[in-house]
């Protein structure tokens, strides 16, 4: 474990998603304690995307935006998180990448199990593509991305867009994605007591998200997709002490073997979500890399 990160482990709350309401309150408290990002260099606007039901989004537009955009999906095990808890991270990625970032307030499980969150995310992708001129973005330079469960959603959006011949997606930015409900990899089986995210918490997240959907659809658990060809290029980041680690590496390899360009970064000494510890040097490098990778993908 990175020593700067290890020092903070006693202060992290216990990983538990069995009480979704309490978990949401806990995440809101953690997010409120994160140092506020500097947003003086961007415009921030709350909008409502017409859908069934409508979807709230928060649009971050850096003053030097280059025309590219990313549909951004927050983490939280499909159970926690909203526009406010994601604000510190969304603003930082918009600022560091120079991209217009559209943060999505998708519906949460267990009240709204799969496919509600995916439907919301896909509706925002479609709306962004169709309203690109109004939004000041290039419809051919739209990426999808997110953290954790949100990264898994982004991967699912890319699969659905490919299969429906939907809006073209330029890139997938997948940070520690949740991709496989089967939990059969070495890391999923053995990381039972890791900080913030462990096997029990992952199990609870999938239970809430899938509801009665069994077996899981590839649009819920992208690792179940038989064919990964024709998907957008991807950046996949994993944390060493994360139950999702091995399913993410396996997904990256399968993408490569399907002819999809992939950049894979396995961050040694980190745990799931540890980049929230902004004072750690490795967290600063993680955030900088996310911004730089997105900038290259949308301007290259």
GROMACS .gro file of C-alpha atoms in nm:
model
  300
    1UNK     CA    1   0.000   0.000   0.000
    2UNK     CA    2   0.125   0.348  -0.082
    3UNK     CA    3   0.228   0.496   0.257
    4UNK     CA    4   0.053   0.829   0.194
    5UNK     CA    5  -0.272   0.642   0.129
    6UNK     CA    6  -0.228   0.393   0.411
    7UNK     CA    7  -0.220   0.674   0.665
    8UNK     CA    8  -0.580   0.764   0.576
    9UNK     CA    9  -0.731   0.415   0.596
   10UNK     CA   10  -0.842   0.448   0.962
   11UNK     CA   11  -1.050   0.751   0.861
   12UNK     CA   12  -1.237   0.578   0.579
   13UNK     CA   13  -1.586   0.456   0.670
   14UNK     CA   14  -1.658   0.086   0.667
   15UNK     CA   15  -1.766  -0.047   0.330
   16UNK     CA   16  -2.139  -0.117   0.356
   17UNK     CA   17  -2.422  -0.085   0.103
   18UNK     CA   18  -2.684  -0.285   0.289
   19UNK     CA   19  -2.860   0.036   0.401
   20UNK     CA   20  -2.872   0.251   0.083
   21UNK     CA   21  -3.017   0.560   0.256
   22UNK     CA   22  -2.744   0.562   0.522
   23UNK     CA   23  -2.478   0.496   0.256
   24UNK     CA   24  -2.595   0.795   0.054
   25UNK     CA   25  -2.575   1.022   0.357
   26UNK     CA   26  -2.226   0.895   0.430
   27UNK     CA   27  -2.104   0.961   0.076
   28UNK     CA   28  -2.254   1.310   0.083
   29UNK     CA   29  -2.061   1.382   0.400
   30UNK     CA   30  -1.736   1.257   0.249
   31UNK     CA   31  -1.788   1.462  -0.067
   32UNK     CA   32  -1.857   1.776   0.137
   33UNK     CA   33  -1.524   1.730   0.314
   34UNK     CA   34  -1.324   1.725  -0.012
   35UNK     CA   35  -1.148   2.055  -0.088
   36UNK     CA   36  -1.360   2.255  -0.332
   37UNK     CA   37  -1.223   2.271  -0.686
   38UNK     CA   38  -1.136   2.602  -0.850
   39UNK     CA   39  -1.417   2.667  -1.098
   40UNK     CA   40  -1.332   3.026  -1.188
   41UNK     CA   41  -1.215   2.910  -1.531
   42UNK     CA   42  -1.541   2.752  -1.640
   43UNK     CA   43  -1.914   2.797  -1.676
   44UNK     CA   44  -2.135   2.554  -1.485
   45UNK     CA   45  -2.499   2.507  -1.582
   46UNK     CA   46  -2.771   2.274  -1.455
   47UNK     CA   47  -3.003   2.146  -1.728
   48UNK     CA   48  -3.282   1.893  -1.767
   49UNK     CA   49  -3.261   1.643  -2.051
   50UNK     CA   50  -3.606   1.551  -2.189
   51UNK     CA   51  -3.651   1.175  -2.152
   52UNK     CA   52  -3.886   0.929  -1.985
   53UNK     CA   53  -3.837   1.035  -1.711
   54UNK     CA   54  -3.635   1.355  -1.755
   55UNK     CA   55  -3.269   1.344  -1.650
   56UNK     CA   56  -3.090   1.620  -1.461
   57UNK     CA   57  -2.739   1.704  -1.579
   58UNK     CA   58  -2.471   1.952  -1.479
   59UNK     CA   59  -2.263   2.090  -1.764
   60UNK     CA   60  -1.906   2.207  -1.702
   61UNK     CA   61  -1.770   2.424  -1.983
   62UNK     CA   62  -1.407   2.536  -1.948
   63UNK     CA   63  -1.343   2.879  -2.098
   64UNK     CA   64  -1.079   2.723  -2.324
   65UNK     CA   65  -1.292   2.424  -2.425
   66UNK     CA   66  -1.172   2.266  -2.747
   67UNK     CA   67  -1.506   2.133  -2.875
   68UNK     CA   68  -1.487   1.782  -2.735
   69UNK     CA   69  -1.721   1.657  -2.463
   70UNK     CA   70  -1.757   1.367  -2.224
   71UNK     CA   71  -2.075   1.215  -2.081
   72UNK     CA   72  -1.963   1.162  -1.721
   73UNK     CA   73  -2.117   0.900  -1.489
   74UNK     CA   74  -2.048   0.911  -1.117
   75UNK     CA   75  -1.951   0.618  -0.897
   76UNK     CA   76  -2.130   0.484  -0.591
   77UNK     CA   77  -2.221   0.124  -0.666
   78UNK     CA   78  -2.530   0.231  -0.866
   79UNK     CA   79  -2.677   0.307  -0.523
   80UNK     CA   80  -2.507   0.630  -0.409
   81UNK     CA   81  -2.402   0.958  -0.563
   82UNK     CA   82  -2.553   1.258  -0.740
   83UNK     CA   83  -2.449   1.578  -0.914
   84UNK     CA   84  -2.333   1.735  -0.587
   85UNK     CA   85  -2.123   1.445  -0.461
   86UNK     CA   86  -1.958   1.421  -0.803
   87UNK     CA   87  -1.896   1.796  -0.834
   88UNK     CA   88  -1.537   1.795  -0.696
   89UNK     CA   89  -1.429   1.531  -0.946
   90UNK     CA   90  -1.633   1.646  -1.246
   91UNK     CA   91  -1.496   2.000  -1.218
   92UNK     CA   92  -1.138   1.877  -1.190
   93UNK     CA   93  -1.165   1.652  -1.496
   94UNK     CA   94  -1.327   1.928  -1.702
   95UNK     CA   95  -1.053   2.172  -1.601
   96UNK     CA   96  -0.763   1.933  -1.659
   97UNK     CA   97  -0.892   1.799  -1.992
   98UNK     CA   98  -1.035   2.116  -2.143
   99UNK     CA   99  -1.343   1.915  -2.241
  100UNK     CA  100  -1.706   2.004  -2.186
  101UNK     CA  101  -1.819   1.761  -1.918
  102UNK     CA  102  -2.184   1.659  -1.885
  103UNK     CA  103  -2.238   1.503  -1.544
  104UNK     CA  104  -2.544   1.275  -1.533
  105UNK     CA  105  -2.779   1.242  -1.235
  106UNK     CA  106  -2.896   0.893  -1.328
  107UNK     CA  107  -3.155   0.706  -1.125
  108UNK     CA  108  -3.025   0.494  -0.837
  109UNK     CA  109  -3.088   0.138  -0.726
  110UNK     CA  110  -3.249  -0.037  -0.551
  111UNK     CA  111  -3.546   0.194  -0.608
  112UNK     CA  112  -3.461   0.201  -0.979
  113UNK     CA  113  -3.277  -0.117  -1.080
  114UNK     CA  114  -3.125  -0.194  -1.420
  115UNK     CA  115  -3.187  -0.069  -1.686
  116UNK     CA  116  -3.292   0.268  -1.537
  117UNK     CA  117  -2.941   0.410  -1.496
  118UNK     CA  118  -2.836   0.290  -1.840
  119UNK     CA  119  -3.150   0.435  -2.000
  120UNK     CA  120  -3.075   0.772  -1.837
  121UNK     CA  121  -2.711   0.772  -1.946
  122UNK     CA  122  -2.799   0.673  -2.302
  123UNK     CA  123  -3.069   0.941  -2.319
  124UNK     CA  124  -2.808   1.203  -2.224
  125UNK     CA  125  -2.565   1.073  -2.487
  126UNK     CA  126  -2.835   1.091  -2.755
  127UNK     CA  127  -2.948   1.438  -2.645
  128UNK     CA  128  -2.591   1.568  -2.640
  129UNK     CA  129  -2.530   1.438  -2.992
  130UNK     CA  130  -2.855   1.582  -3.127
  131UNK     CA  131  -2.802   1.920  -2.954
  132UNK     CA  132  -2.430   1.946  -3.019
  133UNK     CA  133  -2.456   2.280  -3.199
  134UNK     CA  134  -2.656   2.433  -2.913
  135UNK     CA  135  -2.409   2.293  -2.659
  136UNK     CA  136  -2.108   2.416  -2.857
  137UNK     CA  137  -1.956   2.071  -2.893
  138UNK     CA  138  -1.838   1.862  -3.187
  139UNK     CA  139  -2.082   1.569  -3.233
  140UNK     CA  140  -1.795   1.355  -3.363
  141UNK     CA  141  -1.589   1.412  -3.047
  142UNK     CA  142  -1.806   1.284  -2.765
  143UNK     CA  143  -1.659   1.044  -2.510
  144UNK     CA  144  -1.819   0.846  -2.228
  145UNK     CA  145  -1.657   0.786  -1.893
  146UNK     CA  146  -1.684   0.755  -1.521
  147UNK     CA  147  -1.560   0.611  -1.194
  148UNK     CA  148  -1.641   0.265  -1.058
  149UNK     CA  149  -2.009   0.185  -1.121
  150UNK     CA  150  -2.024   0.491  -1.345
  151UNK     CA  151  -1.736   0.354  -1.551
  152UNK     CA  152  -1.925   0.027  -1.586
  153UNK     CA  153  -2.225   0.227  -1.706
  154UNK     CA  154  -2.003   0.409  -1.957
  155UNK     CA  155  -1.885   0.075  -2.096
  156UNK     CA  156  -2.249  -0.037  -2.122
  157UNK     CA  157  -2.344   0.285  -2.303
  158UNK     CA  158  -2.070   0.214  -2.556
  159UNK     CA  159  -2.204  -0.138  -2.611
  160UNK     CA  160  -2.562  -0.013  -2.657
  161UNK     CA  161  -2.454   0.265  -2.894
  162UNK     CA  162  -2.263   0.013  -3.106
  163UNK     CA  163  -2.550  -0.235  -3.116
  164UNK     CA  164  -2.817   0.028  -3.193
  165UNK     CA  165  -2.603   0.219  -3.442
  166UNK     CA  166  -2.649   0.511  -3.205
  167UNK     CA  167  -2.441   0.826  -3.165
  168UNK     CA  168  -2.072   0.775  -3.246
  169UNK     CA  169  -1.856   0.760  -2.933
  170UNK     CA  170  -1.498   0.880  -2.969
  171UNK     CA  171  -1.352   0.727  -2.651
  172UNK     CA  172  -1.420   0.540  -2.326
  173UNK     CA  173  -1.254   0.669  -2.005
  174UNK     CA  174  -1.305   0.387  -1.755
  175UNK     CA  175  -1.165   0.437  -1.406
  176UNK     CA  176  -1.187   0.121  -1.190
  177UNK     CA  177  -1.506   0.006  -1.366
  178UNK     CA  178  -1.755  -0.243  -1.226
  179UNK     CA  179  -1.799  -0.483  -1.518
  180UNK     CA  180  -1.871  -0.836  -1.398
  181UNK     CA  181  -2.144  -0.943  -1.155
  182UNK     CA  182  -2.009  -1.301  -1.140
  183UNK     CA  183  -1.719  -1.204  -0.910
  184UNK     CA  184  -1.509  -1.504  -1.012
  185UNK     CA  185  -1.168  -1.340  -1.058
  186UNK     CA  186  -0.882  -1.372  -0.810
  187UNK     CA  187  -0.919  -1.013  -0.688
  188UNK     CA  188  -1.298  -1.043  -0.651
  189UNK     CA  189  -1.261  -1.362  -0.450
  190UNK     CA  190  -0.972  -1.255  -0.227
  191UNK     CA  191  -1.020  -0.884  -0.153
  192UNK     CA  192  -1.265  -0.929   0.134
  193UNK     CA  193  -1.125  -0.662   0.367
  194UNK     CA  194  -0.983  -0.393   0.139
  195UNK     CA  195  -1.057  -0.024   0.213
  196UNK     CA  196  -1.376   0.138   0.082
  197UNK     CA  197  -1.461  -0.143  -0.159
  198UNK     CA  198  -1.455  -0.513  -0.072
  199UNK     CA  199  -1.626  -0.832  -0.184
  200UNK     CA  200  -1.932  -0.787   0.037
  201UNK     CA  201  -1.988  -0.430  -0.081
  202UNK     CA  202  -1.952  -0.533  -0.445
  203UNK     CA  203  -2.201  -0.816  -0.389
  204UNK     CA  204  -2.451  -0.576  -0.234
  205UNK     CA  205  -2.406  -0.325  -0.518
  206UNK     CA  206  -2.480  -0.585  -0.785
  207UNK     CA  207  -2.778  -0.717  -0.587
  208UNK     CA  208  -2.931  -0.370  -0.565
  209UNK     CA  209  -2.855  -0.286  -0.929
  210UNK     CA  210  -2.970  -0.609  -1.092
  211UNK     CA  211  -3.284  -0.653  -0.885
  212UNK     CA  212  -3.464  -0.951  -1.037
  213UNK     CA  213  -3.261  -0.938  -1.361
  214UNK     CA  214  -3.096  -1.279  -1.366
  215UNK     CA  215  -2.877  -1.369  -1.533
  216UNK     CA  216  -2.734  -1.024  -1.589
  217UNK     CA  217  -2.751  -0.872  -1.935
  218UNK     CA  218  -2.423  -0.762  -2.099
  219UNK     CA  219  -2.570  -0.410  -2.083
  220UNK     CA  220  -2.569  -0.444  -1.703
  221UNK     CA  221  -2.240  -0.635  -1.676
  222UNK     CA  222  -2.033  -0.556  -1.988
  223UNK     CA  223  -1.786  -0.838  -1.914
  224UNK     CA  224  -2.066  -1.075  -2.016
  225UNK     CA  225  -2.070  -0.939  -2.374
  226UNK     CA  226  -1.958  -1.206  -2.623
  227UNK     CA  227  -1.835  -0.959  -2.883
  228UNK     CA  228  -1.630  -0.650  -2.797
  229UNK     CA  229  -1.530  -0.563  -3.153
  230UNK     CA  230  -1.621  -0.225  -3.297
  231UNK     CA  231  -1.616  -0.046  -2.961
  232UNK     CA  232  -1.447   0.292  -2.909
  233UNK     CA  233  -1.083   0.313  -2.797
  234UNK     CA  234  -1.050   0.293  -2.420
  235UNK     CA  235  -0.840   0.397  -2.125
  236UNK     CA  236  -0.884   0.163  -1.830
  237UNK     CA  237  -0.735   0.236  -1.488
  238UNK     CA  238  -0.725  -0.018  -1.207
  239UNK     CA  239  -0.628  -0.004  -0.841
  240UNK     CA  240  -0.402  -0.275  -0.698
  241UNK     CA  241  -0.617  -0.343  -0.390
  242UNK     CA  242  -0.958  -0.339  -0.561
  243UNK     CA  243  -1.199  -0.629  -0.615
  244UNK     CA  244  -1.265  -0.500  -0.969
  245UNK     CA  245  -0.895  -0.511  -1.063
  246UNK     CA  246  -0.877  -0.843  -1.245
  247UNK     CA  247  -1.210  -0.813  -1.430
  248UNK     CA  248  -1.093  -0.473  -1.558
  249UNK     CA  249  -0.759  -0.611  -1.678
  250UNK     CA  250  -0.939  -0.905  -1.842
  251UNK     CA  251  -1.179  -0.664  -2.016
  252UNK     CA  252  -0.886  -0.458  -2.143
  253UNK     CA  253  -0.722  -0.770  -2.284
  254UNK     CA  254  -1.046  -0.880  -2.451
  255UNK     CA  255  -1.086  -0.536  -2.607
  256UNK     CA  256  -0.731  -0.555  -2.742
  257UNK     CA  257  -0.792  -0.903  -2.879
  258UNK     CA  258  -1.105  -0.767  -3.050
  259UNK     CA  259  -0.906  -0.499  -3.230
  260UNK     CA  260  -0.990  -0.210  -2.997
  261UNK     CA  261  -0.708   0.026  -2.898
  262UNK     CA  262  -0.660   0.026  -2.519
  263UNK     CA  263  -0.438   0.207  -2.272
  264UNK     CA  264  -0.428   0.017  -1.941
  265UNK     CA  265  -0.278   0.159  -1.621
  266UNK     CA  266  -0.262  -0.058  -1.310
  267UNK     CA  267  -0.185   0.184  -1.025
  268UNK     CA  268   0.042   0.010  -0.775
  269UNK     CA  269  -0.023   0.067  -0.406
  270UNK     CA  270  -0.372   0.216  -0.452
  271UNK     CA  271  -0.717   0.100  -0.346
  272UNK     CA  272  -1.060   0.156  -0.495
  273UNK     CA  273  -1.145   0.525  -0.471
  274UNK     CA  274  -0.816   0.620  -0.306
  275UNK     CA  275  -0.771   0.904  -0.555
  276UNK     CA  276  -1.014   1.095  -0.333
  277UNK     CA  277  -0.715   1.146  -0.099
  278UNK     CA  278  -0.597   1.450  -0.291
  279UNK     CA  279  -0.292   1.516  -0.072
  280UNK     CA  280  -0.126   1.191  -0.185
  281UNK     CA  281   0.122   1.230  -0.469
  282UNK     CA  282  -0.008   0.918  -0.645
  283UNK     CA  283  -0.364   1.056  -0.637
  284UNK     CA  284  -0.244   1.378  -0.797
  285UNK     CA  285  -0.082   1.173  -1.074
  286UNK     CA  286  -0.403   0.973  -1.123
  287UNK     CA  287  -0.614   1.286  -1.164
  288UNK     CA  288  -0.361   1.449  -1.395
  289UNK     CA  289  -0.350   1.139  -1.613
  290UNK     CA  290  -0.729   1.118  -1.647
  291UNK     CA  291  -0.736   1.477  -1.772
  292UNK     CA  292  -0.439   1.432  -2.005
  293UNK     CA  293  -0.573   1.109  -2.155
  294UNK     CA  294  -0.913   1.266  -2.222
  295UNK     CA  295  -0.754   1.575  -2.374
  296UNK     CA  296  -0.547   1.361  -2.614
  297UNK     CA  297  -0.846   1.148  -2.709
  298UNK     CA  298  -1.070   1.444  -2.793
  299UNK     CA  299  -0.815   1.671  -2.962
  300UNK     CA  300  -0.598   1.418  -3.146
   0.00000   0.00000   0.00000
